[in-house]
Amino acid sequence: MGTYVVIGIVPLLLIASTILHSVQDYFIEERKKELLSQANVISGQITSYDYMADKEIRDTLEETMLEMSQRHEFRVLVLDSSCFVVYDTGYSDVGKTVLIPEVIEALENKDISRVQENGMVYAAVSIYGSNNTRVGVVLVSDDLQDISDTVSNIAKKGNLILAGLAIIVIIVMVIISQIFTEPIKKMIKVIQKMSEGYFEQRIQVRSQIHNEVVDLALACNQMADQLEKVESTRQQFVSNVSHELKTPLSSIKVLSESILLQEGVPQEMYVEFLHDINSEVDRMAAIINDLLTLVKLDQKEIPLNFKETDLSEMTEGIIKRLLPLAQAKNIQINYDKTKEVSAMVDEMKLTLAVANLVDNAIKYTPENGKVQVNLDGDHQNAFISVSDTGIGIPDDEVGRIFERFYRVDKTRDRETGGTGLGLSITHSTIMMHNGSIKVHSKDDEGTTILVRIPLRQNI
Ligand code: ADP
């Protein structure tokens, strides 16, 4: 606010004082000109009427001078060539010698009008004699009291106006600084609360007008939404991990306790229970493996190992590896490629991502179904699609299948042994390749997943 006031008032003061000085200078200049012209008039008359010699003319002229001096309120002195006062409208200096610089300059050189340090204006004009010689000087003098009175009057009024303006400026500045600083103070409070972990805090935006402060508040609220989302995803993730690991652990506990607490358990039961325990351990290992893969993908600072890769060869390899799973369910896998496509990819990670899609297609397709894998490309992208004639995904759940641990129907899924992390891994991998992934699915009819990968990467 201090800055605003200085910026608002200091220029006003400077302008006012400059104007006042200019007005004063103007008045003084005008006064100097006026006195000089009056002195010229008097000196002209004295010169033409031979004032110094003729007594009668001298009386008339002195009367005129007195009348002029009274009318204009200045003083007239007539001096001879030795600076001796011959006539003074103030009478007091008659007979004295006046040796001021203006008189000497007028006698020697040229007529002059000047302000002296004592605040008086002197106009000195020479009087010419018969043979054009300077025989005396008319000295007109005046004080500048009236001018200083006028100027100080203007200054008084100006100061009043200035004071009024200053008050208005201060009030306006206080209001402006309130308008700008109050919301910022509120924002700081809310942001401090957020930094303590209270992400539900929001800044109240009541103003309808959009200015930078309102935009800042809205941006802060958006950031808070995002933080809240991240926090709730994190909490959900932790609770999902715990839950997913707890289920196999509980089974292991129940299985092992039932063997331990029973006496004389037959050999076949041992084998059967140990077999079950073993598959639960496998399940836990699978979950932990997938989690580790996701964590590695999340650590963006670990760069992908991009290499020119033959995608056709890569896809064929995946299908070959998963063929036994398909054959076990009598599912027919077809692979078509429109052309040879090679791209800059991290082969290991992309293989895992695409394998997850083919694996899902086999898992979620009932026996005797069909899985179709296609590879295509243009001058910028490679396209891989995996379609199946499986159980499909309900419309309202399609958007969620990339979430960590999300499974469409848990009961359907238990027997498939999935972890709910496969598609998250695929999604993260495709995103890290700057590609995209889309799902088209119809419940009970089948699913198509379409992946686009750019052929080149800006590394
Ligand atoms: P999971 O390990 O359970 O397969 P994913 O992340 O790979 O986990 O998939 C998430 C969920 O999406 C699956 O549990 C399944 O319900 C659904 N899903 C994925 N692929 C298909 C598909 N091809 N057909 C039908 N449902 C699918």
mmCIF file of N, CA and C and ligand atoms in Angstrom, residues 360-361 363-364 388 391-393 401 406-408 413 418-423 447, ligand 1:
data_model
loop_
_atom_site.group_PDB
_atom_site.id
_atom_site.type_symbol
_atom_site.label_atom_id
_atom_site.label_comp_id
_atom_site.label_asym_id
_atom_site.label_seq_id
_atom_site.Cartn_x
_atom_site.Cartn_y
_atom_site.Cartn_z
ATOM 1 N N ASN A 360 -5.154 -62.283 -21.520
ATOM 2 C CA ASN A 360 -6.524 -61.959 -21.098
ATOM 3 C C ASN A 360 -7.541 -62.497 -22.092
ATOM 4 N N ALA A 361 -7.243 -62.294 -23.398
ATOM 5 C CA ALA A 361 -8.184 -62.740 -24.430
ATOM 6 C C ALA A 361 -8.438 -64.237 -24.288
ATOM 7 N N LYS A 363 -7.874 -66.023 -21.439
ATOM 8 C CA LYS A 363 -8.466 -66.273 -20.117
ATOM 9 C C LYS A 363 -9.976 -66.015 -20.118
ATOM 10 N N TYR A 364 -10.363 -64.910 -20.770
ATOM 11 C CA TYR A 364 -11.767 -64.499 -20.677
ATOM 12 C C TYR A 364 -12.600 -64.939 -21.883
ATOM 13 N N ASP A 388 -11.309 -60.948 -29.148
ATOM 14 C CA ASP A 388 -11.713 -62.303 -28.752
ATOM 15 C C ASP A 388 -13.223 -62.433 -28.828
ATOM 16 N N ILE A 391 -16.180 -63.309 -22.959
ATOM 17 C CA ILE A 391 -17.319 -62.912 -22.110
ATOM 18 C C ILE A 391 -17.606 -61.406 -22.164
ATOM 19 N N GLY A 392 -16.657 -60.632 -22.701
ATOM 20 C CA GLY A 392 -16.886 -59.190 -22.835
ATOM 21 C C GLY A 392 -16.861 -58.452 -21.498
ATOM 22 N N ILE A 393 -16.976 -57.131 -21.590
ATOM 23 C CA ILE A 393 -16.930 -56.295 -20.376
ATOM 24 C C ILE A 393 -18.166 -55.396 -20.403
ATOM 25 N N ILE A 401 -11.046 -50.801 -16.268
ATOM 26 C CA ILE A 401 -10.225 -52.023 -16.277
ATOM 27 C C ILE A 401 -8.718 -51.755 -16.200
ATOM 28 N N TYR A 406 -8.274 -53.737 -10.389
ATOM 29 C CA TYR A 406 -9.679 -53.761 -10.775
ATOM 30 C C TYR A 406 -9.995 -55.031 -11.556
ATOM 31 N N ARG A 407 -11.027 -55.721 -11.128
ATOM 32 C CA ARG A 407 -11.496 -56.894 -11.869
ATOM 33 C C ARG A 407 -12.978 -56.715 -12.098
ATOM 34 N N VAL A 408 -13.400 -57.065 -13.306
ATOM 35 C CA VAL A 408 -14.789 -56.781 -13.668
ATOM 36 C C VAL A 408 -15.749 -57.541 -12.763
ATOM 37 N N ASP A 413 -13.706 -64.067 -11.901
ATOM 38 C CA ASP A 413 -12.271 -63.969 -12.091
ATOM 39 C C ASP A 413 -11.448 -64.908 -11.218
ATOM 40 N N GLY A 418 -6.285 -64.318 -12.034
ATOM 41 C CA GLY A 418 -5.671 -63.027 -12.378
ATOM 42 C C GLY A 418 -5.415 -62.178 -11.139
ATOM 43 N N THR A 419 -4.473 -61.220 -11.262
ATOM 44 C CA THR A 419 -4.160 -60.355 -10.116
ATOM 45 C C THR A 419 -4.872 -59.004 -10.214
ATOM 46 N N GLY A 420 -5.388 -58.684 -11.401
ATOM 47 C CA GLY A 420 -6.015 -57.375 -11.577
ATOM 48 C C GLY A 420 -4.986 -56.286 -11.855
ATOM 49 N N LEU A 421 -3.730 -56.703 -12.083
ATOM 50 C CA LEU A 421 -2.669 -55.713 -12.316
ATOM 51 C C LEU A 421 -2.176 -55.722 -13.764
ATOM 52 N N GLY A 422 -2.531 -56.791 -14.504
ATOM 53 C CA GLY A 422 -2.001 -56.967 -15.866
ATOM 54 C C GLY A 422 -2.257 -55.771 -16.763
ATOM 55 N N LEU A 423 -3.526 -55.306 -16.814
ATOM 56 C CA LEU A 423 -3.839 -54.199 -17.726
ATOM 57 C C LEU A 423 -3.221 -52.879 -17.255
ATOM 58 N N THR A 447 -14.326 -58.889 -26.896
ATOM 59 C CA THR A 447 -13.598 -57.660 -26.594
ATOM 60 C C THR A 447 -12.526 -57.440 -27.657
HETATM 61 P P1 ADP B 1 -6.394 -59.843 -14.450
HETATM 62 O O1 ADP B 1 -5.054 -60.250 -13.952
HETATM 63 O O2 ADP B 1 -7.486 -60.064 -13.494
HETATM 64 O O3 ADP B 1 -6.668 -60.382 -15.812
HETATM 65 P P2 ADP B 1 -6.163 -57.341 -15.797
HETATM 66 O O4 ADP B 1 -5.685 -56.030 -15.299
HETATM 67 O O5 ADP B 1 -5.394 -57.970 -16.904
HETATM 68 O O6 ADP B 1 -6.287 -58.258 -14.570
HETATM 69 O O7 ADP B 1 -7.640 -57.124 -16.273
HETATM 70 C C1 ADP B 1 -8.561 -56.461 -15.454
HETATM 71 C C2 ADP B 1 -9.959 -56.988 -15.629
HETATM 72 O O8 ADP B 1 -10.461 -56.648 -16.911
HETATM 73 C C3 ADP B 1 -10.034 -58.491 -15.606
HETATM 74 O O9 ADP B 1 -10.177 -58.965 -14.297
HETATM 75 C C4 ADP B 1 -11.252 -58.789 -16.429
HETATM 76 O O10 ADP B 1 -12.405 -58.727 -15.609
HETATM 77 C C5 ADP B 1 -11.305 -57.653 -17.424
HETATM 78 N N1 ADP B 1 -10.757 -58.055 -18.740
HETATM 79 C C6 ADP B 1 -9.522 -57.845 -19.205
HETATM 80 N N2 ADP B 1 -9.391 -58.346 -20.470
HETATM 81 C C7 ADP B 1 -10.577 -58.864 -20.795
HETATM 82 C C8 ADP B 1 -11.084 -59.533 -21.972
HETATM 83 N N3 ADP B 1 -10.328 -59.742 -23.057
HETATM 84 N N4 ADP B 1 -12.392 -59.949 -21.963
HETATM 85 C C9 ADP B 1 -13.169 -59.726 -20.892
HETATM 86 N N5 ADP B 1 -12.739 -59.103 -19.742
HETATM 87 C C10 ADP B 1 -11.462 -58.699 -19.701
#
